PDB file of C-alpha atoms in Angstrom:
ATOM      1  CA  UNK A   1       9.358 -17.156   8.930  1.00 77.00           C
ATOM      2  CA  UNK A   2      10.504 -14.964  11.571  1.00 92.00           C
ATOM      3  CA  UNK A   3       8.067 -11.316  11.477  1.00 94.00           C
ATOM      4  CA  UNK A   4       7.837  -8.758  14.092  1.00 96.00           C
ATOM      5  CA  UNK A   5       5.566  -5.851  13.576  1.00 98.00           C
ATOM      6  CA  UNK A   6       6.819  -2.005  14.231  1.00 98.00           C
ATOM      7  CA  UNK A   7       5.809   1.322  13.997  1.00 98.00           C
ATOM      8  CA  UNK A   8       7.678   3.764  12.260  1.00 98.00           C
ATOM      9  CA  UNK A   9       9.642   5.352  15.022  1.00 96.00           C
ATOM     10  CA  UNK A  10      10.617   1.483  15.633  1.00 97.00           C
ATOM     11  CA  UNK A  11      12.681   1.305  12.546  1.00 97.00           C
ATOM     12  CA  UNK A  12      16.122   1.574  12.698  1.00 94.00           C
ATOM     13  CA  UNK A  13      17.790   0.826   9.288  1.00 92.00           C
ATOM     14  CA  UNK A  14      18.319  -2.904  10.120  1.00 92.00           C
ATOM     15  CA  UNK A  15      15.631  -3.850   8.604  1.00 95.00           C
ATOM     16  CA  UNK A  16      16.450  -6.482   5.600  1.00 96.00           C
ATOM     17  CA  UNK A  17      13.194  -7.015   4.394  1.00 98.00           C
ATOM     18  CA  UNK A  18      10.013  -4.899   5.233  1.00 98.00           C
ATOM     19  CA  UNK A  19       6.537  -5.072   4.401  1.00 98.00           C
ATOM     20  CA  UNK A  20       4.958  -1.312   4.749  1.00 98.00           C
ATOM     21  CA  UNK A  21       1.417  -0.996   5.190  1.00 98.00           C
ATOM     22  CA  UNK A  22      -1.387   1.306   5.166  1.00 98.00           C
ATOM     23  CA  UNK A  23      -4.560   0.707   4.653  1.00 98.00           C
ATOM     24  CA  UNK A  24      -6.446   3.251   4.652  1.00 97.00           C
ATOM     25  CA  UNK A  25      -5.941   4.483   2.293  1.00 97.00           C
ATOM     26  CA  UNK A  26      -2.183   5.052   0.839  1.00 98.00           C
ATOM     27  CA  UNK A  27      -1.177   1.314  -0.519  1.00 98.00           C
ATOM     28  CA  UNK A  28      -4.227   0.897  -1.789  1.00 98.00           C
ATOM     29  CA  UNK A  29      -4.883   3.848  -3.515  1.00 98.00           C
ATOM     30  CA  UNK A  30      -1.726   3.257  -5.152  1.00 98.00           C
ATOM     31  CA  UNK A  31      -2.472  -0.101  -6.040  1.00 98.00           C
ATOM     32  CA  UNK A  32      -5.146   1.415  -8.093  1.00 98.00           C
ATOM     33  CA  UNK A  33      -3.199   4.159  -9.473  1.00 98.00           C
ATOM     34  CA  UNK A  34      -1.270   0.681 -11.076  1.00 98.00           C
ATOM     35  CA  UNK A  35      -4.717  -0.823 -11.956  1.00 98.00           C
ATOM     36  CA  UNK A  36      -5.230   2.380 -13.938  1.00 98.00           C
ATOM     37  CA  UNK A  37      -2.218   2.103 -15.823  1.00 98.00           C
ATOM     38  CA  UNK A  38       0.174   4.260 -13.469  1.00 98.00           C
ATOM     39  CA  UNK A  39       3.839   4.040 -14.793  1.00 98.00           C
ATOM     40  CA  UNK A  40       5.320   4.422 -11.553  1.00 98.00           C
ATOM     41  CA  UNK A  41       4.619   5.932  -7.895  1.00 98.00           C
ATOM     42  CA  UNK A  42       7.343   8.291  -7.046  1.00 98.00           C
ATOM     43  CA  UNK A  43       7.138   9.089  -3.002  1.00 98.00           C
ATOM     44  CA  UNK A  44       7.549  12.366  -1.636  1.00 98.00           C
ATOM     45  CA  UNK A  45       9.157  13.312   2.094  1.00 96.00           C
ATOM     46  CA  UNK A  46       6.403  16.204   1.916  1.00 96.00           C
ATOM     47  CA  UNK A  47       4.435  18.784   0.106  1.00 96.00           C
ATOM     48  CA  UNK A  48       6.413  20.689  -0.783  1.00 96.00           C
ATOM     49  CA  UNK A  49       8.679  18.311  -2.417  1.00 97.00           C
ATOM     50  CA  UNK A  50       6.118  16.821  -4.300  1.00 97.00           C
ATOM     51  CA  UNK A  51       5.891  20.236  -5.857  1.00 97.00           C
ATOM     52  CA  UNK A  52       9.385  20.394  -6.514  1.00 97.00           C
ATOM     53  CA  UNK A  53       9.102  17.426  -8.420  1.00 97.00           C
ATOM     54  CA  UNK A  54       6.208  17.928 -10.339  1.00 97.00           C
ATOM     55  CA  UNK A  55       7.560  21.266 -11.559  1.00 97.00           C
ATOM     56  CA  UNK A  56      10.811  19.705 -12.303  1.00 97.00           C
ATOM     57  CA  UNK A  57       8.088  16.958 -14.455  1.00 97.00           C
ATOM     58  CA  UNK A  58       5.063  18.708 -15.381  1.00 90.00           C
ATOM     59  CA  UNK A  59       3.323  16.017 -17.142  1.00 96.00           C
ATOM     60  CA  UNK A  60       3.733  13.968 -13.588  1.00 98.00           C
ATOM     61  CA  UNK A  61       0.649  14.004 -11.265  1.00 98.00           C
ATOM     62  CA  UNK A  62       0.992  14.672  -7.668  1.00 98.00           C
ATOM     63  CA  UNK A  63      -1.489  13.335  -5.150  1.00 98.00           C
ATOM     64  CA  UNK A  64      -1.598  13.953  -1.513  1.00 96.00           C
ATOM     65  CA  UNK A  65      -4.227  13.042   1.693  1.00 93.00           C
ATOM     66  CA  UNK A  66      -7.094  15.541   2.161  1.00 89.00           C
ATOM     67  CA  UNK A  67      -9.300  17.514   0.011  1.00 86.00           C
ATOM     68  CA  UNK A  68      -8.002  19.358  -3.487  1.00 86.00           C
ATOM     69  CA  UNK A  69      -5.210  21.861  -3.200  1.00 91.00           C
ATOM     70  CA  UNK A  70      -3.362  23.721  -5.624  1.00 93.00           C
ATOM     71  CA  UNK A  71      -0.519  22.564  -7.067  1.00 95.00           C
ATOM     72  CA  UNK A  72      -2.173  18.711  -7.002  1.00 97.00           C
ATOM     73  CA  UNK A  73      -4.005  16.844  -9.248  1.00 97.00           C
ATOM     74  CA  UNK A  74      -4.987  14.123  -7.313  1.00 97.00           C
ATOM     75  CA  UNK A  75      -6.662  12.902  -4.213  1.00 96.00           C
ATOM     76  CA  UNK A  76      -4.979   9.857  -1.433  1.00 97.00           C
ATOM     77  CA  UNK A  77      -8.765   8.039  -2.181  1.00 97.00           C
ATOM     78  CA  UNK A  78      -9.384   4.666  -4.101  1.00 98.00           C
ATOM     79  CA  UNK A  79     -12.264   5.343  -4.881  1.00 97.00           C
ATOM     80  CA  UNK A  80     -11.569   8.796  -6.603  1.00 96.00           C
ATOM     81  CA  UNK A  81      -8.487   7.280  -8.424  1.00 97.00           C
ATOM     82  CA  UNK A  82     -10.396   4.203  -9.417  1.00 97.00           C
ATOM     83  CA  UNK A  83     -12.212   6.256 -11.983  1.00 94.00           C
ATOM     84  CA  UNK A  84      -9.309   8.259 -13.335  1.00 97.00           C
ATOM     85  CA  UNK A  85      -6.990   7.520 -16.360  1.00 97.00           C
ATOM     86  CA  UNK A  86      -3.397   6.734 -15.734  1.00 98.00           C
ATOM     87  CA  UNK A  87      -2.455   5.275 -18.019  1.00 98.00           C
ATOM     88  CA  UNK A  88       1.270   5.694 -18.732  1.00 97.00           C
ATOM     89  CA  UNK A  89       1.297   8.266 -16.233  1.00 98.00           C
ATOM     90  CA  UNK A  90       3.773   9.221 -12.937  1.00 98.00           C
ATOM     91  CA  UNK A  91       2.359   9.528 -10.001  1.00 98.00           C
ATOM     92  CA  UNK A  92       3.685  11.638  -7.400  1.00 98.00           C
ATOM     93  CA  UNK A  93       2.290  10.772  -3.740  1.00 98.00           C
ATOM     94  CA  UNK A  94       2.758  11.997  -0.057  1.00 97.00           C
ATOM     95  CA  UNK A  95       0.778  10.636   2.470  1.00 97.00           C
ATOM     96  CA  UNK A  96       0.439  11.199   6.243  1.00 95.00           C
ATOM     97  CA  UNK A  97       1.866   7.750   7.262  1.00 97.00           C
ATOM     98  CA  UNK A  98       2.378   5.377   4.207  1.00 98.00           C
ATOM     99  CA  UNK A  99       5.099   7.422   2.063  1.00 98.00           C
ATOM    100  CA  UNK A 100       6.521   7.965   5.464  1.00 98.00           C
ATOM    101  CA  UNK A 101       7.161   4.163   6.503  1.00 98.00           C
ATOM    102  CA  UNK A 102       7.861   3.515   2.981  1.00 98.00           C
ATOM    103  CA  UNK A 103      10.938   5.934   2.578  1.00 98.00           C
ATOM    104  CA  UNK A 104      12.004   4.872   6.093  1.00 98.00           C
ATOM    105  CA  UNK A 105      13.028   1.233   4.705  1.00 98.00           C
ATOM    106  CA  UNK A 106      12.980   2.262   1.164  1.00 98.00           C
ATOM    107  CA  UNK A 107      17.198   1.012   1.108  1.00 96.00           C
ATOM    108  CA  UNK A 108      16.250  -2.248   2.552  1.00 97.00           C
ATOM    109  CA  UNK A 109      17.199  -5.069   0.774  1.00 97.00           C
ATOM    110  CA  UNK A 110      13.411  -5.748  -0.204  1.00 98.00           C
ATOM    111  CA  UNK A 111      11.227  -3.264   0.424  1.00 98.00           C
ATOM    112  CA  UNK A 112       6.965  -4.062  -0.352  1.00 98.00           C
ATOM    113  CA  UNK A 113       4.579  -1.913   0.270  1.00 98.00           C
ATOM    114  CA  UNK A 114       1.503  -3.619   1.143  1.00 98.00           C
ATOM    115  CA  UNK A 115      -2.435  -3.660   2.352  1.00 98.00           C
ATOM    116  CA  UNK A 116      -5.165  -6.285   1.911  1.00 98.00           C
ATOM    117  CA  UNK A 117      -5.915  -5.183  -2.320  1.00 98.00           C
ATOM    118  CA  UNK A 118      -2.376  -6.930  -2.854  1.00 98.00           C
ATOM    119  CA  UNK A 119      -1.864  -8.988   0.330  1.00 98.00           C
ATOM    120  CA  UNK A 120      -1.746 -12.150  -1.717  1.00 97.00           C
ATOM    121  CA  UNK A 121       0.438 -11.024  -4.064  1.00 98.00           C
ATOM    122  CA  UNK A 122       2.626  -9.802  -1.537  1.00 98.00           C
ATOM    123  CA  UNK A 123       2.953 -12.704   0.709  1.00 97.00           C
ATOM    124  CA  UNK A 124       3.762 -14.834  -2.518  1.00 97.00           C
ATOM    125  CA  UNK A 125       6.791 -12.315  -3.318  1.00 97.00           C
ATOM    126  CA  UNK A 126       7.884 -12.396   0.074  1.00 97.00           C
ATOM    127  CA  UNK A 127       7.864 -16.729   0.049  1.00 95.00           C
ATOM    128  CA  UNK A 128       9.350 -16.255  -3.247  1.00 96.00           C
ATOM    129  CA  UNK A 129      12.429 -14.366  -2.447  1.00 95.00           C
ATOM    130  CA  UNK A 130      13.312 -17.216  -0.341  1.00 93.00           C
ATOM    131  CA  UNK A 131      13.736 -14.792   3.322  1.00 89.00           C
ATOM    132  CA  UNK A 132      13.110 -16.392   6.823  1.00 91.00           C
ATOM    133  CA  UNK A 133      13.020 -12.824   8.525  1.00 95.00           C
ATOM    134  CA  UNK A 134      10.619  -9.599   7.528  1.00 98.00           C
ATOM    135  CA  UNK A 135       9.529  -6.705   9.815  1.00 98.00           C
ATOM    136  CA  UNK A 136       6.087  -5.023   9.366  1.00 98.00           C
ATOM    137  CA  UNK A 137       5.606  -1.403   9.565  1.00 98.00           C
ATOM    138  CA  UNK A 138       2.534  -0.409  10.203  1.00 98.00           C
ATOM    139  CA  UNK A 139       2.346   3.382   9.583  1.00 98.00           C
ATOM    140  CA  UNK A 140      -1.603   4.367  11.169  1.00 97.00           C
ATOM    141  CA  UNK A 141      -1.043   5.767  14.272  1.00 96.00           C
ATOM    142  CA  UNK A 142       2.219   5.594  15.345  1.00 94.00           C
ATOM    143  CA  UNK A 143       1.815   1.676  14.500  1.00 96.00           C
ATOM    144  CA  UNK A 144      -1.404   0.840  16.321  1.00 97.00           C
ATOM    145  CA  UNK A 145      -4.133   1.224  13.870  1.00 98.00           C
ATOM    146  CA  UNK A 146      -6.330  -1.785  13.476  1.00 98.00           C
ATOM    147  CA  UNK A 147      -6.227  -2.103   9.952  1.00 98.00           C
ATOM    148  CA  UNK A 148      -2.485  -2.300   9.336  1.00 98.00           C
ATOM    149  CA  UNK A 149      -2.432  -4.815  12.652  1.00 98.00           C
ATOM    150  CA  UNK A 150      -5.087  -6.754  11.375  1.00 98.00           C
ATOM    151  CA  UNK A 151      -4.035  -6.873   7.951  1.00 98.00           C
ATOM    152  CA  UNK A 152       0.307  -7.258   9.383  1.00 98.00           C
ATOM    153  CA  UNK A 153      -1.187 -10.656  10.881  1.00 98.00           C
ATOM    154  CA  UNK A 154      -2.906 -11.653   7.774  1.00 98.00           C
ATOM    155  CA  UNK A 155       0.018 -11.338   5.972  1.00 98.00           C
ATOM    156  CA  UNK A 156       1.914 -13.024   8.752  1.00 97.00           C
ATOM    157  CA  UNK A 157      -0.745 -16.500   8.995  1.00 96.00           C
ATOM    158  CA  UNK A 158      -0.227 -16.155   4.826  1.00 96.00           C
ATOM    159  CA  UNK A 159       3.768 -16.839   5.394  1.00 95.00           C
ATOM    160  CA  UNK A 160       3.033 -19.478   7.490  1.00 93.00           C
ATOM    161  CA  UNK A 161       1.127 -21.615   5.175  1.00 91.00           C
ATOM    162  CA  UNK A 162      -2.056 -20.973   6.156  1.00 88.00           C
ATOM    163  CA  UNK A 163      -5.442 -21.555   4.462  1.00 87.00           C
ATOM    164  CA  UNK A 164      -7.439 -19.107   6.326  1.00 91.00           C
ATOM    165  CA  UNK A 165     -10.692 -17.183   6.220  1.00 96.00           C
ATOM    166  CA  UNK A 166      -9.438 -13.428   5.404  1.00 97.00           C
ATOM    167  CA  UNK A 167     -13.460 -12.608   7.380  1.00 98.00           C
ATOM    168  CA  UNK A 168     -12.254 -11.979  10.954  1.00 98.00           C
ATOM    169  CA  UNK A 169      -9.148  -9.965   9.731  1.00 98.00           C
ATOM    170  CA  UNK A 170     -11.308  -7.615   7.708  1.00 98.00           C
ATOM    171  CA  UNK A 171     -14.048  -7.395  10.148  1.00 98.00           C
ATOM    172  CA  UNK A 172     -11.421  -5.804  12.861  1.00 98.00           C
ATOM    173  CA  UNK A 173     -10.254  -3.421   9.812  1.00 98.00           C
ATOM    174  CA  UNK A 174     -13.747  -2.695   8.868  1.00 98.00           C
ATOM    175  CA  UNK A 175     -14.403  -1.619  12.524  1.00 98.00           C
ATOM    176  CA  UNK A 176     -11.394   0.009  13.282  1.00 98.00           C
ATOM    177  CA  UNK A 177     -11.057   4.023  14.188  1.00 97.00           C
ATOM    178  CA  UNK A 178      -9.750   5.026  10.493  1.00 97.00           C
ATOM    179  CA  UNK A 179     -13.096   3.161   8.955  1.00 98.00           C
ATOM    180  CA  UNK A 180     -15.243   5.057  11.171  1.00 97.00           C
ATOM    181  CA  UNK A 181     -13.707   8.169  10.584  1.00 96.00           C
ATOM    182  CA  UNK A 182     -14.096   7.566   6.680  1.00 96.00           C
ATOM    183  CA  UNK A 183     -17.874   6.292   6.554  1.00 95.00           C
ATOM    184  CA  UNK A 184     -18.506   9.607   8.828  1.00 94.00           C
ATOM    185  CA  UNK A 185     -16.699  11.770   6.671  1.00 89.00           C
ATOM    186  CA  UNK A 186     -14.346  12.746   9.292  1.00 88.00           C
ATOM    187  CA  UNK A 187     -11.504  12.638   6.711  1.00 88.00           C
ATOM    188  CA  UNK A 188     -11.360  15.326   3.557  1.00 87.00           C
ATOM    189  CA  UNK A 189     -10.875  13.960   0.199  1.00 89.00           C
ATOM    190  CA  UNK A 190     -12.832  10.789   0.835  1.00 93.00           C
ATOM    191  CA  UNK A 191     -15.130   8.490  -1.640  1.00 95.00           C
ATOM    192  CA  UNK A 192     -18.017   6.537  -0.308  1.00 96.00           C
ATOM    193  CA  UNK A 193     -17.207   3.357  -1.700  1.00 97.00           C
ATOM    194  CA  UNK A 194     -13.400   3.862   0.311  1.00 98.00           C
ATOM    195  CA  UNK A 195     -14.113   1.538   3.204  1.00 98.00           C
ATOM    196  CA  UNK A 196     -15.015  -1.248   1.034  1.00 98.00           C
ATOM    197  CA  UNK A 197     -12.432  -1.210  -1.632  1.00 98.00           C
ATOM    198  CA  UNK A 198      -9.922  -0.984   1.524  1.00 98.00           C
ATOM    199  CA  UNK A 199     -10.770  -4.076   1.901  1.00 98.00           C
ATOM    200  CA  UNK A 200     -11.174  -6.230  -1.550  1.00 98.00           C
ATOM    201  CA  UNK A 201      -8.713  -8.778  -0.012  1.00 98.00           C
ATOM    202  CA  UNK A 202      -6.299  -9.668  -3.278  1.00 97.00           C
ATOM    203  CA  UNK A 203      -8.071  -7.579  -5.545  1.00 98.00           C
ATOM    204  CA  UNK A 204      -4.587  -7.619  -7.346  1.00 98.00           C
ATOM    205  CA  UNK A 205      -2.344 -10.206  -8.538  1.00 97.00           C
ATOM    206  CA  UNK A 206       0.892  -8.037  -7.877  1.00 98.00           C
ATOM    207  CA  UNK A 207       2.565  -6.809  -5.434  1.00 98.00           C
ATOM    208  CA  UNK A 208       4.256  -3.644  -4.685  1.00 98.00           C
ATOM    209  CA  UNK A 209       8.110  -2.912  -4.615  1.00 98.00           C
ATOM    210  CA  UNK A 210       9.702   0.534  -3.150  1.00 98.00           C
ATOM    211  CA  UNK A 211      13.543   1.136  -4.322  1.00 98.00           C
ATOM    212  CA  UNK A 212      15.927   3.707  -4.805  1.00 98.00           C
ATOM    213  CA  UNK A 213      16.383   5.225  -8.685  1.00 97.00           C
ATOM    214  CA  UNK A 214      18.511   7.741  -8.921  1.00 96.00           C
ATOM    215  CA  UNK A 215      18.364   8.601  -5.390  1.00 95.00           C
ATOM    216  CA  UNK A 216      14.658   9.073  -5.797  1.00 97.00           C
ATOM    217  CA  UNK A 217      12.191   6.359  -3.855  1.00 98.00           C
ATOM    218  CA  UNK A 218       9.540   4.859  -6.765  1.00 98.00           C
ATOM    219  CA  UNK A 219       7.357   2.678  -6.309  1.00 98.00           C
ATOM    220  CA  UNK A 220       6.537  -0.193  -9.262  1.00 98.00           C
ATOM    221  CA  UNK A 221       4.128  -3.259  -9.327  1.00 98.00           C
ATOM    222  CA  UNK A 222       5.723  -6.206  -8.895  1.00 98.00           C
ATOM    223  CA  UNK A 223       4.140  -9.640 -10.219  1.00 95.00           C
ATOM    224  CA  UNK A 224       5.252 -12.806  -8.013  1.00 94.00           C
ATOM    225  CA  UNK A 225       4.486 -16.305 -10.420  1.00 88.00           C
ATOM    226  CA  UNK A 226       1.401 -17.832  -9.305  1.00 84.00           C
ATOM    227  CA  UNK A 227       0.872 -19.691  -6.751  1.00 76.00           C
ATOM    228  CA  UNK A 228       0.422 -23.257  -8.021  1.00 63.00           C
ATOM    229  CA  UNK A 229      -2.191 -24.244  -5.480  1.00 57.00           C
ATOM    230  CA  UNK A 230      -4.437 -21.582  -5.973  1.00 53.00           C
ATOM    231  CA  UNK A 231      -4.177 -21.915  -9.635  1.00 41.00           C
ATOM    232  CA  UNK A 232      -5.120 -25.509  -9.135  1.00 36.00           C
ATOM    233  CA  UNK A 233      -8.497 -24.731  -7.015  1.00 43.00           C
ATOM    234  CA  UNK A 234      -9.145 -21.561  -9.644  1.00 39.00           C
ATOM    235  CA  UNK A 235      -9.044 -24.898 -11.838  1.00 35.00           C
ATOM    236  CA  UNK A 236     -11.491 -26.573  -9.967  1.00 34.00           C
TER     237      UNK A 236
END
């Protein structure tokens, strides 16, 4: 398969298929608003459209990146939404950089959003939609955090076949600027455990799929059939 890897000011509506992905923390903390029994992720261009929304929807729940404010009901933090209950709930989310690369492909043809709690999931989707050509977006800075890179090329050896040791990948995420800044505390709204549950590599067996409904950009899970191998050596 033919990937190249982008920032967000890189992408310039040609893209076909695109595989968004941040890290730390947006795509996964989504992932586990799904986990939790999230309906749906609807993505906001910014604040104050998420408030628009949610007063349009009051039973919806907006999150955002940062601590608490008014007006929001949730943090951008696995770990916080890991112990909430969503179940059959909206989510409303706007992030610094994930919401942002995710509405910049979101008319693609295919359109995942991605980090390492679905990359399995997401690389089987990708191999089963039967494309030769995908463009990553990595949204931490400006495309050059380590985490989306690391986890981009992950995805990328996945595609090609590869049985691979996920170890070195995570171990340049788990070192990267963004973990720092989260163990330190350097970032508002964080959990402890954030890091680490960054990087449960295919802690979920879907993946996740950003479209257009009604003109508004949701987010859904997205379950790919199994891989037939690795049900095989689950088997074992």
């Amino acid at each position: 398969m033919d990937a190249r890897v982008v920032g967000i000011p890189e992408v310039d509506g040609t893209e076909q298929v695109a595989v968004v992905i941040d890290v730390m923390r947006a795509f996964t903390t989504a992932a586990w608003a799904f986990h939790r029994g999230a309906d749906k992720i609807v993505l906001a261009a910014d604040q104050d459209e998420a408030l628009r929304i949610k007063a349009s929807h009051p039973g919806w729940l907006a999150l955002k990146d940062g601590a608490p404010a008014s007006g929001f009901d949730l943090v951008n933090s696995p770990g916080r939404i890991r112990e909430t209950d969503l179940a059959g709930r909206t989510v409303i989310q706007k992030t610094t950089a994930g919401t942002v690369g995710a509405l910049a492909v979101v008319e693609a043809e295919l359109a995942l959003c991605a980090s390492f709690v679905v990359a399995g999931a997401t690389a089987r989707a990708l191999a089963q939609a039967g494309t030769d050509r995908v463009t990553f977006v990595a949204t931490g800075e400006g495309g050059r955090a380590a985490e989306d890179l690391a986890c981009a090329a992950y995805l990328d050896r996945l595609l090609a076949g590869d049985r691979l040791d996920a170890g070195p990948f995570l171990h340049r995420a788990r070192t990267s600027p963004a973990a720092d800044d989260l163990r330190g505390g350097r970032r508002r709204g964080a959990h402890p455990a954030d890091v680490e549950l960054c990087l449960d590599v295919d802690r979920f067996d879907f993946a996740m799929r950003v479209g257009l409904e009604d003109g508004t950009a949701v987010l859904r899970p997205l379950r790919p059939r199994p891989d037939p191998a690795s049900a095989a050596d689950r088997a074992r």
